[in-house]
Every structure is written in C-alpha cells, then in structure tokens.
PDB file of C-alpha atoms in Angstrom:
ATOM      1  CA  MET A1322     302.774 -16.751  77.216  1.00 87.00           C
ATOM      2  CA  LYS A1323     304.631 -13.243  76.864  1.00 95.00           C
ATOM      3  CA  ILE A1324     303.867 -10.718  74.666  1.00 97.00           C
ATOM      4  CA  ARG A1325     307.002  -8.674  72.816  1.00 98.00           C
ATOM      5  CA  VAL A1326     307.087  -5.942  70.811  1.00 98.00           C
ATOM      6  CA  ILE A1327     310.044  -4.765  68.433  1.00 97.00           C
ATOM      7  CA  TRP A1328     310.511  -2.062  66.701  1.00 95.00           C
ATOM      8  CA  VAL A1329     313.352  -0.247  64.773  1.00 93.00           C
ATOM      9  CA  GLY A1330     314.055   3.562  66.302  1.00 90.00           C
ATOM     10  CA  LYS A1331     313.255   5.424  69.032  1.00 92.00           C
ATOM     11  CA  THR A1332     309.688   7.426  69.595  1.00 93.00           C
ATOM     12  CA  ARG A1333     310.726  10.855  68.634  1.00 93.00           C
ATOM     13  CA  ASN A1334     307.253  12.470  69.156  1.00 95.00           C
ATOM     14  CA  ALA A1335     307.278  13.182  73.109  1.00 97.00           C
ATOM     15  CA  SER A1336     303.627  12.875  73.783  1.00 97.00           C
ATOM     16  CA  LEU A1337     303.270   9.573  71.960  1.00 97.00           C
ATOM     17  CA  SER A1338     306.293   8.526  73.493  1.00 96.00           C
ATOM     18  CA  ALA A1339     304.333   9.040  76.817  1.00 98.00           C
ATOM     19  CA  VAL A1340     301.437   7.151  75.311  1.00 97.00           C
ATOM     20  CA  CYS A1341     303.750   4.570  74.544  1.00 97.00           C
ATOM     21  CA  LYS A1342     305.148   4.116  78.021  1.00 97.00           C
ATOM     22  CA  ASP A1343     302.022   4.748  79.807  1.00 97.00           C
ATOM     23  CA  MET A1344     300.329   1.642  78.050  1.00 97.00           C
ATOM     24  CA  ALA A1345     303.504  -0.384  78.395  1.00 98.00           C
ATOM     25  CA  GLY A1346     302.810   0.076  82.133  1.00 97.00           C
ATOM     26  CA  ARG A1347     299.330  -0.714  81.591  1.00 97.00           C
ATOM     27  CA  ILE A1348     300.004  -4.078  79.787  1.00 97.00           C
ATOM     28  CA  GLY A1349     302.518  -5.308  82.077  1.00 97.00           C
ATOM     29  CA  HIS A1350     300.254  -5.165  84.569  1.00 96.00           C
ATOM     30  CA  LEU A1351     298.239  -7.931  82.647  1.00 96.00           C
ATOM     31  CA  ALA A1352     300.547  -9.986  80.809  1.00 96.00           C
ATOM     32  CA  GLY A1353     304.532 -10.491  80.441  1.00 96.00           C
ATOM     33  CA  PHE A1354     305.503  -7.895  78.418  1.00 98.00           C
ATOM     34  CA  GLU A1355     308.929  -6.360  77.044  1.00 97.00           C
ATOM     35  CA  ILE A1356     309.616  -3.819  74.322  1.00 97.00           C
ATOM     36  CA  ALA A1357     312.970  -4.007  72.445  1.00 96.00           C
ATOM     37  CA  GLU A1358     313.497  -0.991  70.731  1.00 95.00           C
ATOM     38  CA  LEU A1359     316.230  -1.419  67.737  1.00 95.00           C
ATOM     39  CA  LYS A1360     319.037   0.687  66.523  1.00 90.00           C
ATOM     40  CA  GLU A1361     317.747   2.764  63.350  1.00 86.00           C
ATOM     41  CA  LEU A1362     320.882   1.957  61.218  1.00 83.00           C
ATOM     42  CA  LYS A1363     322.188   4.199  58.317  1.00 82.00           C
ATOM     43  CA  ALA A1364     322.320   2.894  54.742  1.00 79.00           C
ATOM     44  CA  ALA A1365     323.260   4.068  51.512  1.00 80.00           C
ATOM     45  CA  ASN A1366     319.380   3.473  50.628  1.00 89.00           C
ATOM     46  CA  ASP A1367     316.004   2.364  51.891  1.00 88.00           C
ATOM     47  CA  ARG A1368     316.101  -1.123  50.576  1.00 91.00           C
ATOM     48  CA  GLN A1369     319.698  -1.684  52.313  1.00 92.00           C
ATOM     49  CA  ARG A1370     318.416  -0.538  55.371  1.00 91.00           C
ATOM     50  CA  ILE A1371     314.957  -2.180  55.294  1.00 93.00           C
ATOM     51  CA  GLU A1372     317.304  -5.631  54.830  1.00 94.00           C
ATOM     52  CA  ALA A1373     319.408  -4.909  57.485  1.00 93.00           C
ATOM     53  CA  GLU A1374     316.675  -3.516  60.001  1.00 94.00           C
ATOM     54  CA  GLY A1375     314.926  -6.611  59.065  1.00 95.00           C
ATOM     55  CA  GLU A1376     318.066  -9.322  60.135  1.00 96.00           C
ATOM     56  CA  LYS A1377     318.163  -7.313  63.283  1.00 96.00           C
ATOM     57  CA  ILE A1378     314.629  -7.785  63.933  1.00 97.00           C
ATOM     58  CA  LEU A1379     314.775 -11.659  63.203  1.00 98.00           C
ATOM     59  CA  ASP A1380     318.185 -11.712  65.410  1.00 97.00           C
ATOM     60  CA  ARG A1381     315.609 -11.108  68.260  1.00 97.00           C
ATOM     61  CA  ILE A1382     312.665 -13.798  67.223  1.00 97.00           C
ATOM     62  CA  ASP A1383     312.836 -17.478  68.420  1.00 96.00           C
ATOM     63  CA  ARG A1384     311.980 -20.180  66.464  1.00 94.00           C
ATOM     64  CA  SER A1385     308.898 -20.512  68.788  1.00 96.00           C
ATOM     65  CA  ASP A1386     307.756 -17.375  68.606  1.00 97.00           C
ATOM     66  CA  TYR A1387     304.457 -16.371  67.139  1.00 98.00           C
ATOM     67  CA  LEU A1388     305.177 -13.393  64.974  1.00 98.00           C
ATOM     68  CA  ILE A1389     302.834 -10.580  63.992  1.00 98.00           C
ATOM     69  CA  ALA A1390     304.191  -8.299  61.389  1.00 97.00           C
ATOM     70  CA  LEU A1391     302.512  -4.714  61.240  1.00 96.00           C
ATOM     71  CA  ASP A1392     301.942  -4.096  57.520  1.00 92.00           C
ATOM     72  CA  SER A1393     299.618  -1.837  55.625  1.00 89.00           C
ATOM     73  CA  GLY A1394     298.791  -4.772  53.625  1.00 91.00           C
ATOM     74  CA  GLY A1395     298.116  -7.184  56.266  1.00 95.00           C
ATOM     75  CA  ARG A1396     294.475  -8.171  57.686  1.00 96.00           C
ATOM     76  CA  LEU A1397     292.469  -5.932  59.136  1.00 97.00           C
ATOM     77  CA  TYR A1398     290.848  -6.535  62.825  1.00 97.00           C
ATOM     78  CA  SER A1399     288.033  -4.678  64.736  1.00 96.00           C
ATOM     79  CA  SER A1400     289.269  -4.658  68.271  1.00 95.00           C
ATOM     80  CA  SER A1401     286.928  -7.072  69.816  1.00 95.00           C
ATOM     81  CA  GLY A1402     288.000  -9.051  66.690  1.00 97.00           C
ATOM     82  CA  PHE A1403     291.627  -8.452  67.827  1.00 97.00           C
ATOM     83  CA  ALA A1404     290.880  -9.228  71.388  1.00 97.00           C
ATOM     84  CA  GLU A1405     288.978 -12.521  70.455  1.00 97.00           C
ATOM     85  CA  PHE A1406     292.468 -13.541  68.439  1.00 97.00           C
ATOM     86  CA  ILE A1407     294.773 -12.678  71.709  1.00 97.00           C
ATOM     87  CA  SER A1408     292.224 -14.390  73.908  1.00 96.00           C
ATOM     88  CA  ARG A1409     292.356 -17.709  71.394  1.00 96.00           C
ATOM     89  CA  HIS A1410     296.234 -17.672  71.711  1.00 95.00           C
ATOM     90  CA  MET A1411     296.294 -17.299  75.256  1.00 93.00           C
ATOM     91  CA  THR A1412     294.220 -20.525  75.966  1.00 93.00           C
ATOM     92  CA  GLU A1413     295.572 -22.471  73.023  1.00 94.00           C
ATOM     93  CA  SER A1414     299.311 -22.007  72.437  1.00 91.00           C
ATOM     94  CA  PRO A1415     302.133 -21.272  74.864  1.00 90.00           C
ATOM     95  CA  ARG A1416     303.996 -19.454  72.414  1.00 94.00           C
ATOM     96  CA  ASP A1417     305.159 -15.855  72.544  1.00 96.00           C
ATOM     97  CA  LEU A1418     303.219 -13.121  70.646  1.00 97.00           C
ATOM     98  CA  VAL A1419     305.886 -10.597  69.198  1.00 98.00           C
ATOM     99  CA  PHE A1420     304.844  -7.601  67.335  1.00 98.00           C
ATOM    100  CA  ALA A1421     307.304  -6.286  64.882  1.00 97.00           C
ATOM    101  CA  VAL A1422     307.521  -2.819  63.417  1.00 95.00           C
ATOM    102  CA  GLY A1423     309.905  -1.557  60.974  1.00 90.00           C
ATOM    103  CA  GLY A1424     311.713   1.297  60.878  1.00 86.00           C
ATOM    104  CA  PRO A1425     310.030   4.446  58.708  1.00 84.00           C
ATOM    105  CA  ALA A1426     311.174   2.643  55.800  1.00 85.00           C
ATOM    106  CA  GLY A1427     309.066  -0.293  56.676  1.00 88.00           C
ATOM    107  CA  LEU A1428     309.483  -4.072  57.060  1.00 93.00           C
ATOM    108  CA  SER A1429     311.690  -6.494  55.117  1.00 95.00           C
ATOM    109  CA  GLU A1430     310.579  -9.284  53.038  1.00 96.00           C
ATOM    110  CA  ALA A1431     312.242 -11.701  55.356  1.00 97.00           C
ATOM    111  CA  VAL A1432     310.033 -10.808  58.144  1.00 97.00           C
ATOM    112  CA  THR A1433     307.139 -10.602  56.499  1.00 97.00           C
ATOM    113  CA  ARG A1434     308.060 -14.088  54.844  1.00 97.00           C
ATOM    114  CA  ARG A1435     308.359 -15.330  58.675  1.00 98.00           C
ATOM    115  CA  ALA A1436     305.309 -13.663  60.172  1.00 98.00           C
ATOM    116  CA  ASN A1437     302.963 -15.882  61.324  1.00 97.00           C
ATOM    117  CA  LEU A1438     300.547 -13.159  60.751  1.00 97.00           C
ATOM    118  CA  ILE A1439     300.482  -9.668  58.986  1.00 97.00           C
ATOM    119  CA  TRP A1440     298.453  -7.296  60.454  1.00 97.00           C
ATOM    120  CA  SER A1441     297.156  -3.826  59.284  1.00 96.00           C
ATOM    121  CA  PHE A1442     295.404  -1.139  61.666  1.00 95.00           C
ATOM    122  CA  SER A1443     293.408   0.659  58.605  1.00 94.00           C
ATOM    123  CA  LYS A1444     293.877   1.599  54.949  1.00 90.00           C
ATOM    124  CA  LEU A1445     294.816   4.690  56.242  1.00 90.00           C
ATOM    125  CA  THR A1446     298.529   5.428  56.905  1.00 86.00           C
ATOM    126  CA  PHE A1447     299.965   6.413  59.933  1.00 88.00           C
ATOM    127  CA  SER A1448     303.100   7.975  61.051  1.00 88.00           C
ATOM    128  CA  HIS A1449     305.811   5.463  62.438  1.00 86.00           C
ATOM    129  CA  ASP A1450     305.325   6.964  65.831  1.00 92.00           C
ATOM    130  CA  LEU A1451     301.604   7.072  65.760  1.00 94.00           C
ATOM    131  CA  ALA A1452     301.288   3.472  64.666  1.00 94.00           C
ATOM    132  CA  ARG A1453     303.629   2.663  67.776  1.00 95.00           C
ATOM    133  CA  ALA A1454     301.016   4.008  70.187  1.00 97.00           C
ATOM    134  CA  ILE A1455     298.358   2.702  68.132  1.00 97.00           C
ATOM    135  CA  LEU A1456     299.643  -0.989  68.902  1.00 98.00           C
ATOM    136  CA  MET A1457     300.413  -0.586  72.109  1.00 98.00           C
ATOM    137  CA  GLU A1458     296.730   1.014  72.964  1.00 97.00           C
ATOM    138  CA  GLN A1459     295.243  -1.860  70.939  1.00 97.00           C
ATOM    139  CA  ILE A1460     297.338  -4.766  72.873  1.00 98.00           C
ATOM    140  CA  TYR A1461     296.119  -2.976  75.882  1.00 97.00           C
ATOM    141  CA  ARG A1462     292.469  -2.753  74.855  1.00 97.00           C
ATOM    142  CA  ALA A1463     292.505  -6.408  73.701  1.00 97.00           C
ATOM    143  CA  LEU A1464     294.168  -7.608  77.231  1.00 97.00           C
ATOM    144  CA  SER A1465     291.000  -5.246  79.236  1.00 96.00           C
ATOM    145  CA  ILE A1466     288.501  -6.816  76.712  1.00 96.00           C
ATOM    146  CA  VAL A1467     289.736 -10.456  77.310  1.00 95.00           C
ATOM    147  CA  ASN A1468     289.900  -9.458  81.256  1.00 95.00           C
ATOM    148  CA  ASN A1469     286.839  -7.841  81.220  1.00 94.00           C
ATOM    149  CA  LEU A1470     287.931  -4.427  82.516  1.00 93.00           C
ATOM    150  CA  PRO A1471     286.081  -1.592  82.393  1.00 91.00           C
ATOM    151  CA  TYR A1472     288.716   0.523  79.901  1.00 81.00           C
ATOM    152  CA  ALA A1473     287.431  -1.639  76.997  1.00 62.00           C
ATOM    153  CA  ARG A1474     283.978  -0.365  77.434  1.00 61.00           C
TER     154      ARG A1474
END
C-alpha cells in the first residue's frame, strides 16, 4: 500500500510549506509516499475552476485507489480513530490511499462522488495552506500510532 496526496496549487505560506516538507520526509520513512501538486487553474468563475481542477484530480486517481476527499461536510475522526482506520486499511486492503485536497474554492462534486470516504478535520474552517499541514501531520501521527512510535504519545 502506498499513500498519495493530491492537492491543487502551491503551499504559499513558507512556514506551513516547511511543515509539509518535514512531515513528507517523516511519512516517507514509514510508508511509500508521494505528493502530486497540481497547477491551480484560472477560470471565469469558481464553479468552472472547481470542475476543471476536479478533472485533473480524477485523472491522477486509478480505479483501484481508495480515495479520501477532504471536505468540511465529511466524517470526523479523532487521531486515534484515524490511526485505527489507517491500520485496518493497511492490513485488509492492498489499495493505495489517496487524499484529495481541492483548491481554495474546494473540490468538485465529481471528486466527492468518486471518494470512498469524505473526511473533515473539524467543524472549524482552516486556510487552504493550514489544512495541508494538518493533513500531513495527521497522516504522520496515524502512522506513528500504528507503528508504536513515541511521536504520537
């Protein structure tokens, strides 16, 4: 099983970009891992941009992938609950885990329909850059819990 993250646009905040890079290195020591950073598209309006970015995201997802879409209306997990989900997936499924993070305007309906799971970090709203850092940290925390590493304690 490999873990992949697909997100639209660059992480503009230098501090949060550094967090994402640090977490990517840590995750890579525990699992196969890759980030696909898609170019943010220009469009006449947000709806057109969301749809076009959604097509680009879906082009990067294989039929066999287990897709987790990040959306504020999704399922809430505690860190330990998310680690249990990751652990179950690692032992029960060979499918790659793919996390999709839309652009600042969000994810297309086509991506959320394709998703096997829609996940929300909180009922709070986070900036796009901060959501990326949270995602990376939570993936690393989950893998630390699964591997009984001290980071998660």
